[in-house]
CSV table of C-alpha atoms and ligand atoms in Angstrom, one decimal:
chain,number,residue,atom,x,y,z
A,1,MET,CA,-6.1,-39.9,39.5
A,2,SER,CA,-7.1,-38.6,36.3
A,3,THR,CA,-4.1,-37.5,33.8
A,4,ASP,CA,-6.4,-36.0,31.0
A,5,ILE,CA,-4.3,-33.1,29.9
A,6,ASP,CA,-6.7,-30.0,28.2
A,7,TYR,CA,-4.4,-29.8,25.2
A,8,SER,CA,-6.0,-26.5,23.6
A,9,ARG,CA,-5.4,-25.2,26.7
A,10,LEU,CA,-2.3,-25.9,26.9
A,11,LYS,CA,-1.6,-24.7,23.4
A,12,ASP,CA,-2.9,-21.3,24.3
A,13,ASP,CA,-1.0,-21.0,27.3
A,14,LEU,CA,1.9,-21.5,25.0
A,15,ILE,CA,1.0,-18.8,22.8
A,16,ILE,CA,0.1,-16.4,25.4
A,17,GLU,CA,3.4,-16.9,26.9
A,18,TYR,CA,5.2,-16.4,23.7
A,19,ALA,CA,3.2,-13.4,22.6
A,20,LYS,CA,4.0,-11.6,26.4
A,21,LYS,CA,7.7,-12.5,26.1
A,22,ARG,CA,8.1,-11.4,22.4
A,23,LEU,CA,6.6,-8.4,23.2
A,24,ILE,CA,8.5,-7.2,26.4
A,25,ILE,CA,11.9,-8.0,24.9
A,26,GLU,CA,10.8,-5.8,21.3
A,27,LYS,CA,9.9,-3.4,23.9
A,28,LYS,CA,13.0,-3.3,25.6
A,29,ALA,CA,15.0,-3.2,22.4
A,30,ALA,CA,12.8,-0.5,21.1
A,31,ALA,CA,13.5,1.3,24.6
A,32,SER,CA,17.1,1.4,24.0
A,33,ASN,CA,17.1,2.6,20.8
A,34,LEU,CA,14.5,5.3,21.6
A,35,SER,CA,17.2,8.5,21.7
A,36,GLU,CA,18.5,7.1,18.5
A,37,VAL,CA,15.0,6.9,16.8
A,38,GLN,CA,14.0,10.6,18.0
A,39,ARG,CA,17.5,11.7,16.6
A,40,SER,CA,17.2,10.2,13.2
A,41,MET,CA,13.1,11.6,12.9
A,42,SER,CA,14.7,15.2,11.4
A,43,LEU,CA,15.4,12.8,8.5
A,44,GLN,CA,13.3,13.5,5.5
A,45,MET,CA,13.0,9.3,5.1
A,46,MET,CA,11.9,8.8,8.8
A,47,LYS,CA,9.4,11.8,8.0
A,48,SER,CA,7.8,10.3,5.1
A,49,ILE,CA,7.9,6.9,7.3
A,50,TYR,CA,6.2,8.5,10.2
A,51,THR,CA,3.4,10.4,8.1
A,52,HIS,CA,2.6,7.2,6.5
A,53,LEU,CA,2.2,5.1,9.4
A,54,ASN,CA,-1.8,5.4,9.7
A,55,CYS,CA,-2.5,6.0,6.0
A,56,LEU,CA,-4.9,3.3,5.9
A,57,GLU,CA,-7.3,4.9,8.4
A,58,SER,CA,-8.9,6.9,5.8
A,59,TYR,CA,-10.2,3.7,4.1
A,60,GLU,CA,-11.8,2.1,7.2
A,61,ASN,CA,-14.5,4.5,7.5
A,62,ALA,CA,-17.9,2.7,6.9
A,63,ASN,CA,-19.6,5.2,5.1
A,64,SER,CA,-16.6,5.9,2.6
A,65,LEU,CA,-16.8,2.1,2.1
A,66,ASP,CA,-20.4,2.4,1.2
A,67,LYS,CA,-20.0,5.6,-1.2
A,68,ALA,CA,-17.3,3.3,-3.0
A,69,LEU,CA,-19.5,0.5,-3.6
A,70,ASP,CA,-22.1,2.7,-4.7
A,71,ALA,CA,-19.5,4.7,-7.2
A,72,ILE,CA,-18.6,1.4,-9.0
A,73,ASP,CA,-20.5,-1.1,-11.5
A,74,LEU,CA,-20.8,-4.0,-9.1
A,75,ALA,CA,-22.9,-6.0,-11.4
A,76,LYS,CA,-20.4,-5.8,-14.1
A,77,ILE,CA,-17.2,-6.5,-12.0
A,78,TYR,CA,-19.0,-9.3,-10.6
A,79,GLU,CA,-20.3,-10.9,-14.1
A,80,SER,CA,-16.6,-10.6,-15.3
A,81,VAL,CA,-14.9,-12.0,-12.1
A,82,ASP,CA,-17.6,-15.0,-12.7
A,83,ARG,CA,-16.4,-15.6,-15.9
A,84,ARG,CA,-12.7,-15.2,-14.9
A,85,GLU,CA,-13.5,-17.9,-12.3
A,86,GLN,CA,-14.8,-20.2,-14.8
A,87,GLU,CA,-12.0,-19.8,-17.2
A,88,LYS,CA,-9.5,-20.4,-14.4
A,89,THR,CA,-6.0,-20.8,-15.4
A,90,ASN,CA,-4.1,-20.5,-12.7
A,91,THR,CA,-5.6,-23.1,-10.0
A,92,LYS,CA,-3.6,-21.0,-6.9
A,93,LEU,CA,-6.0,-18.4,-7.1
A,94,ASN,CA,-8.8,-18.1,-5.2
A,95,TYR,CA,-12.6,-16.0,-5.8
A,96,ASP,CA,-11.1,-13.0,-3.9
A,97,ASP,CA,-7.9,-12.9,-6.3
A,98,PHE,CA,-10.1,-12.7,-9.4
A,99,VAL,CA,-12.3,-9.7,-7.8
A,100,VAL,CA,-8.6,-7.9,-7.5
A,101,LEU,CA,-7.8,-8.9,-10.9
A,102,GLU,CA,-11.0,-7.8,-12.4
A,103,LEU,CA,-10.7,-4.6,-10.5
A,104,LEU,CA,-7.3,-3.6,-11.5
A,105,ARG,CA,-9.0,-3.8,-15.0
A,106,TYR,CA,-12.0,-2.0,-14.3
A,107,PHE,CA,-10.4,0.7,-12.5
A,108,LYS,CA,-7.7,1.6,-14.9
A,109,HIS,CA,-10.2,1.1,-18.2
A,110,ASP,CA,-13.8,2.4,-17.2
A,111,PHE,CA,-13.2,4.2,-13.8
A,112,PHE,CA,-10.4,6.4,-13.3
A,113,LYS,CA,-8.3,8.9,-15.9
A,114,TRP,CA,-4.5,9.8,-15.8
A,115,VAL,CA,-4.0,13.8,-16.0
A,116,ASN,CA,-0.6,15.2,-16.8
A,117,SER,CA,-2.2,18.6,-17.9
A,118,PRO,CA,-6.0,19.2,-17.7
A,119,SER,CA,-7.3,20.0,-21.1
A,120,CYS,CA,-8.5,23.6,-21.8
A,121,PRO,CA,-11.9,24.7,-22.0
A,122,CYS,CA,-11.2,25.6,-25.5
A,123,GLY,CA,-10.5,22.4,-26.6
A,124,SER,CA,-6.9,22.4,-26.6
A,125,THR,CA,-4.7,19.8,-25.3
A,126,ASP,CA,-1.7,21.9,-25.3
A,127,VAL,CA,-1.7,23.1,-21.5
A,128,SER,CA,1.4,23.5,-19.4
A,129,THR,CA,2.1,23.8,-15.9
A,130,VAL,CA,3.1,27.4,-15.0
A,131,GLY,CA,3.1,27.6,-11.1
A,132,VAL,CA,1.1,26.1,-7.8
A,133,LYS,CA,-1.0,27.9,-5.0
A,134,ARG,CA,-1.7,26.7,-1.7
A,135,PRO,CA,-5.4,25.4,-1.0
A,136,ASP,CA,-7.4,27.3,1.7
A,137,SER,CA,-6.7,25.3,5.2
A,138,ALA,CA,-9.9,26.2,6.9
A,139,ASN,CA,-12.2,25.0,4.3
A,140,ASN,CA,-10.6,21.8,2.8
A,141,PRO,CA,-13.4,18.8,2.5
A,142,ASP,CA,-11.3,17.3,-0.4
A,143,GLN,CA,-8.1,17.4,1.5
A,144,ILE,CA,-6.2,19.2,-1.4
A,145,SER,CA,-2.6,19.4,-0.9
A,146,ILE,CA,-1.6,21.6,-3.5
A,147,ILE,CA,-3.2,23.2,-6.3
A,148,GLU,CA,-1.2,23.3,-9.7
A,149,ILE,CA,-1.8,25.9,-12.4
A,150,HIS,CA,-1.8,25.3,-15.7
A,151,GLN,CA,-1.9,27.6,-18.7
A,152,CYS,CA,-3.5,26.8,-22.2
A,153,GLN,CA,-0.8,27.5,-24.9
A,154,LYS,CA,-3.6,28.5,-27.4
A,155,CYS,CA,-5.8,31.1,-25.7
A,156,HIS,CA,-3.3,31.6,-22.3
A,157,HIS,CA,-6.6,30.7,-20.3
A,158,GLN,CA,-5.5,29.3,-17.2
A,159,ILE,CA,-6.7,26.3,-15.6
A,160,GLU,CA,-6.4,25.1,-12.2
A,161,PHE,CA,-5.6,21.2,-11.1
A,162,PRO,CA,-6.1,20.3,-7.4
A,163,ARG,CA,-4.2,17.4,-6.0
A,164,ILE,CA,-7.0,15.6,-4.0
A,165,ASN,CA,-6.1,13.5,-1.4
A,166,ASN,CA,-9.4,12.5,0.2
A,167,PRO,CA,-10.5,9.0,-1.6
A,168,VAL,CA,-14.1,9.6,-1.2
A,169,SER,CA,-13.7,13.0,-3.3
A,170,LEU,CA,-11.9,11.0,-6.0
A,171,LEU,CA,-14.6,8.6,-6.4
A,172,ARG,CA,-16.5,11.7,-7.8
A,173,THR,CA,-13.3,13.7,-9.7
A,174,ARG,CA,-11.9,10.1,-10.9
A,175,THR,CA,-8.7,12.1,-12.2
A,176,GLY,CA,-5.0,12.4,-11.3
A,177,ARG,CA,-1.8,10.9,-11.3
A,178,CYS,CA,-0.4,8.0,-9.6
A,179,GLY,CA,-0.8,9.3,-5.8
A,180,GLU,CA,-5.0,9.9,-6.7
A,181,TRP,CA,-5.0,6.5,-8.1
A,182,VAL,CA,-3.8,4.4,-5.5
A,183,ASN,CA,-5.8,6.6,-3.0
A,184,CYS,CA,-9.0,5.8,-4.6
A,185,PHE,CA,-7.9,2.4,-5.9
A,186,LEU,CA,-7.5,1.4,-2.1
A,187,LEU,CA,-11.0,2.3,-1.1
A,188,ILE,CA,-12.6,0.4,-3.1
A,189,LEU,CA,-10.1,-2.6,-2.8
A,190,THR,CA,-11.1,-2.2,0.9
A,191,ALA,CA,-14.8,-2.3,0.1
A,192,LEU,CA,-14.7,-5.4,-2.0
A,193,ILE,CA,-12.2,-7.7,0.0
A,194,GLY,CA,-10.6,-5.7,2.9
A,195,GLU,CA,-13.0,-4.4,5.3
A,196,GLY,CA,-12.0,-4.9,8.8
A,197,LYS,CA,-8.9,-6.9,7.7
A,198,ASP,CA,-5.4,-6.3,7.8
A,199,ARG,CA,-4.7,-7.4,3.8
A,200,ILE,CA,-4.3,-4.3,2.0
A,201,ARG,CA,-1.0,-2.5,2.0
A,202,TYR,CA,-0.1,0.9,0.5
A,203,VAL,CA,3.6,1.2,-0.9
A,204,TRP,CA,5.5,3.9,-0.8
A,205,ASN,CA,8.7,4.5,-2.8
A,206,ASN,CA,11.3,7.4,-2.0
A,207,GLU,CA,11.6,8.2,-5.6
A,208,ASP,CA,7.9,9.5,-6.1
A,209,HIS,CA,5.9,6.6,-6.8
A,210,VAL,CA,3.7,4.7,-4.7
A,211,TRP,CA,1.3,1.3,-5.7
A,212,CYS,CA,-0.1,-1.2,-3.3
A,213,GLU,CA,-0.2,-4.7,-2.3
A,214,TYR,CA,-2.7,-7.1,-0.9
A,215,TYR,CA,-2.5,-10.3,0.7
A,216,SER,CA,-3.9,-13.3,-1.3
A,217,SER,CA,-5.3,-16.1,0.6
A,218,GLY,CA,-5.1,-18.1,-2.7
A,219,LEU,CA,-1.4,-17.4,-3.3
A,220,ARG,CA,-0.8,-17.3,0.8
A,221,ARG,CA,1.5,-14.1,0.2
A,222,TRP,CA,1.3,-10.3,-0.4
A,223,VAL,CA,1.0,-9.5,-3.7
A,224,HIS,CA,1.8,-6.4,-5.9
A,225,LEU,CA,-0.6,-4.3,-7.6
A,226,ASP,CA,0.1,-1.3,-9.9
A,227,PRO,CA,-3.6,0.3,-10.4
A,228,CYS,CA,-2.0,3.0,-12.7
A,229,GLU,CA,-0.6,0.4,-15.3
A,230,GLY,CA,-3.2,-2.5,-14.5
A,231,VAL,CA,-0.2,-4.3,-13.2
A,232,PHE,CA,-0.7,-7.9,-10.9
A,233,ASP,CA,2.3,-9.5,-9.2
A,234,GLU,CA,5.5,-8.1,-11.2
A,235,THR,CA,7.5,-7.0,-8.3
A,236,LEU,CA,10.2,-5.9,-10.9
A,237,LEU,CA,8.0,-3.6,-12.9
A,238,TYR,CA,10.1,-0.9,-11.9
A,239,CYS,CA,13.6,-1.7,-11.9
A,240,ASP,CA,13.7,-4.2,-14.8
A,241,ASN,CA,10.7,-2.8,-17.0
A,242,TRP,CA,11.0,0.8,-16.6
A,243,GLY,CA,14.6,1.1,-15.5
A,244,LYS,CA,13.7,2.9,-12.4
A,245,ARG,CA,16.6,3.2,-10.0
A,246,MET,CA,15.1,3.7,-5.9
A,247,SER,CA,16.6,3.7,-2.8
A,248,TYR,CA,13.8,2.5,-0.6
A,249,VAL,CA,10.3,0.6,-0.7
A,250,ILE,CA,8.6,0.7,2.1
A,251,GLY,CA,4.8,-1.1,2.8
A,252,PHE,CA,2.4,0.0,5.4
A,253,ASN,CA,-0.8,-2.1,6.4
A,254,LYS,CA,-2.9,-1.9,9.1
A,255,ASN,CA,-0.4,-3.7,11.7
A,256,SER,CA,2.7,-3.6,10.4
A,257,VAL,CA,5.3,-1.5,8.7
A,258,VAL,CA,7.6,-3.5,6.3
A,259,ASP,CA,10.6,-2.7,4.2
A,260,LEU,CA,10.2,-3.8,1.1
A,261,SER,CA,13.1,-2.5,-0.7
A,262,LYS,CA,14.7,-6.2,-1.4
A,263,LYS,CA,11.5,-7.2,-2.9
A,264,TYR,CA,11.3,-4.1,-5.4
A,265,ILE,CA,14.6,-3.1,-6.1
A,266,THR,CA,17.5,-5.1,-7.9
A,267,LYS,CA,20.9,-4.8,-7.5
A,268,ASP,CA,21.8,-2.9,-10.6
A,269,LYS,CA,19.0,-0.4,-9.7
A,270,GLN,CA,19.5,-0.1,-6.2
A,271,ILE,CA,20.4,4.0,-5.3
A,272,ASP,CA,23.2,3.6,-2.5
A,273,GLN,CA,20.6,3.6,0.8
A,274,SER,CA,23.2,5.4,2.6
A,275,SER,CA,22.6,8.6,0.5
A,276,VAL,CA,19.4,8.9,1.6
A,277,ALA,CA,19.2,7.5,5.1
A,278,ASP,CA,21.7,5.0,7.2
A,279,PRO,CA,19.7,1.7,6.8
A,280,SER,CA,20.1,0.3,10.2
A,281,LYS,CA,18.6,4.0,11.4
A,282,VAL,CA,15.7,3.1,9.1
A,283,GLU,CA,15.6,-0.2,10.2
A,284,LYS,CA,15.5,0.8,14.0
A,285,VAL,CA,12.7,3.4,13.2
A,286,ILE,CA,10.6,0.4,11.4
A,287,THR,CA,11.5,-1.9,14.4
A,288,TYR,CA,10.3,1.2,16.9
A,289,TYR,CA,7.0,1.9,14.7
A,290,ASN,CA,6.0,-2.1,14.7
A,291,VAL,CA,6.3,-2.3,18.4
A,292,LYS,CA,4.5,0.3,18.9
A,293,LYS,CA,1.7,-0.8,16.6
A,294,ALA,CA,1.5,-4.1,18.3
A,295,ASP,CA,1.1,-2.9,21.8
A,296,ASP,CA,-1.4,-0.4,20.3
A,297,TYR,CA,-3.1,-3.7,18.7
A,298,LEU,CA,-2.9,-5.1,22.4
A,299,THR,CA,-4.3,-2.5,24.2
A,300,GLN,CA,-7.3,-2.1,21.6
A,301,SER,CA,-8.1,-5.8,21.9
A,302,LYS,CA,-8.1,-5.5,25.5
A,303,SER,CA,-10.9,-2.8,25.7
A,304,ILE,CA,-13.1,-5.3,23.8
A,305,TYR,CA,-12.0,-8.8,24.4
A,306,SER,CA,-11.0,-10.8,27.5
A,307,GLU,CA,-6.9,-10.4,28.6
A,308,ARG,CA,-6.3,-14.2,27.3
A,309,GLU,CA,-8.2,-13.5,23.6
A,310,SER,CA,-6.0,-10.0,23.4
A,311,TRP,CA,-2.7,-12.2,23.5
A,312,LYS,CA,-4.0,-14.8,21.5
A,313,ALA,CA,-5.0,-12.0,19.0
A,314,LEU,CA,-1.9,-10.8,19.0
A,315,TYR,CA,0.1,-13.5,18.5
A,316,THR,CA,-2.4,-14.8,15.6
A,317,ASP,CA,-2.9,-11.5,13.7
A,318,VAL,CA,0.1,-9.7,14.4
A,319,PHE,CA,3.2,-12.1,15.2
A,320,VAL,CA,2.4,-14.7,13.1
A,321,PRO,CA,1.5,-12.7,9.5
A,322,ARG,CA,4.9,-11.1,10.6
A,323,ASN,CA,7.3,-14.1,11.2
A,324,LEU,CA,5.6,-15.6,7.8
A,325,GLU,CA,6.3,-12.6,5.8
A,326,ARG,CA,10.0,-12.5,7.1
A,327,GLY,CA,10.5,-16.1,6.0
A,328,GLU,CA,9.1,-15.4,2.7
A,329,LEU,CA,11.2,-12.1,1.8
A,330,ARG,CA,14.5,-13.9,2.7
A,331,THR,CA,13.9,-16.7,0.7
A,332,GLU,CA,11.8,-14.9,-2.2
A,333,GLU,CA,13.4,-16.0,-5.8
A,334,GLU,CA,14.3,-13.9,-8.2
A,335,ALA,CA,11.3,-12.4,-9.6
A,336,THR,CA,11.5,-12.3,-13.4
A,337,VAL,CA,9.2,-9.6,-15.4
A,338,SER,CA,6.5,-11.1,-17.8
A,339,SER,CA,7.9,-10.9,-21.1
A,340,ASP,CA,3.9,-9.9,-22.3
A,341,LEU,CA,4.5,-6.5,-20.6
A,342,PRO,CA,5.1,-3.6,-22.8
A,343,LYS,CA,8.5,-1.8,-22.1
A,344,GLY,CA,8.4,1.5,-20.2
A,345,ARG,CA,6.1,3.1,-18.3
A,346,GLN,CA,2.4,3.1,-19.8
A,347,THR,CA,1.0,6.2,-17.8
A,348,GLY,CA,2.3,9.9,-18.3
A,349,SER,CA,3.7,11.5,-21.2
A,350,VAL,CA,6.8,10.6,-23.1
A,351,GLU,CA,8.7,13.5,-21.8
A,352,TRP,CA,7.6,13.0,-18.3
A,353,THR,CA,8.5,9.2,-18.1
A,354,LYS,CA,11.6,10.1,-19.6
A,355,ALA,CA,12.6,12.9,-17.3
A,356,ARG,CA,11.9,10.5,-14.2
A,357,GLY,CA,14.0,7.5,-15.9
A,358,GLU,CA,10.8,5.4,-16.2
A,359,ASP,CA,10.9,4.9,-20.0
A,360,GLY,CA,12.3,1.5,-19.9
B,401,ZN,ZN1,-7.4,27.0,-24.3
C-alpha cells in the first residue's frame, strides 16, 4: 500500500481551510457590528473613511498610466536610478526603491510646483484669496472640487485657481498643494512600480494633510513617502519635525484600510481621538470595510480563477500581508527623525505653515 502524501496539495488544503474559516469568522463579527457601524456613518470621520475606500481606482486605468509615463523624463530618471544603484549605500534597498527615491527628487524639483496663490499676469506675486466658487458640475473633466478666487493687490485683477482632482489633468497643470501633489505623484508611482499590484497606499490625515506609502520589497515593509517635501521613510516628520498635532492617520491601499495613527503620531502630539470619533467605533468601521474588501476580492477572483485558486489568492494577497503588517505596527520601534532634515514644513508660506501649526 502506498503511503505517499502529496504535501503540496495538503499545504494548499490547509491554506484554503484557514482562509475560509477566517472569512466566515470576520463576516460574522462584521454582521454583529453592522447596526453600530451604520449609526456611526453620520460622523464626518467615517464619511472621510468611506470616500477614500476606493481612491486608488483612478490610478488603475491603463490609459492614464501610459499618459503618466509619457509626461515624465524616463531617460533622465532611469539614468539617475542606475547611478544611485551603483553608489548603493544602503544594501537593503532594491532597484524599485531607487526608482522611488529618484521619483521623489524628480517630482519635487523638476516636475511639480507648489502654489499658495497663483501669480498675477501683471507680474505681481502679491495675490491673496478673496473667495471660492463651485465648478460647472455638468462639465467637469478635470474633477475640480472647488475654484479659489485670488486677487492681485497691485492691479486688482482676479485670478481663478481650480483645485483639480483628476490625476491625468495634473500631469498637464503640474501645480497645486498637498492634495494635487499626492494625487499626481501616485499616478506616476503606480505607472513605474505599482501597476496591477497592491503596493501603493494613499495616506489621509484628519488634520488636513495627505501623503503616501509604498511596499518596499527590499525593506520588506510599507515605507512613508511625502512627495511635497521629497521625504522618504520619516514617519515622525509631522509630529517631531513640523510639530503638527494629529488625531487620526488612515491608510488606503487596494485590498486594505489600515489605521496608521500609532505609526505617525507621537504621544505628545496626539489629539484626543475621542474628540473626533470614538476609537472603538473607528476600529469597527475599518474592520467592516476590510471584511468587505476581502469578500469583494474573493468574488472578483472567482470570476477569473478556479474556486481553489481564488481562496489561495485571498490568503496570499490579502490575509498574509494584513497579518504581517499588524505584527509590524505592533512591534515598530520608536522611529527617529533624521538630523539632516530641515526643521518645519518646507512647502507653503511662513504664515500658512504657522497658522496650521506646522512650522516646527
Ligand atoms: Zn496684478
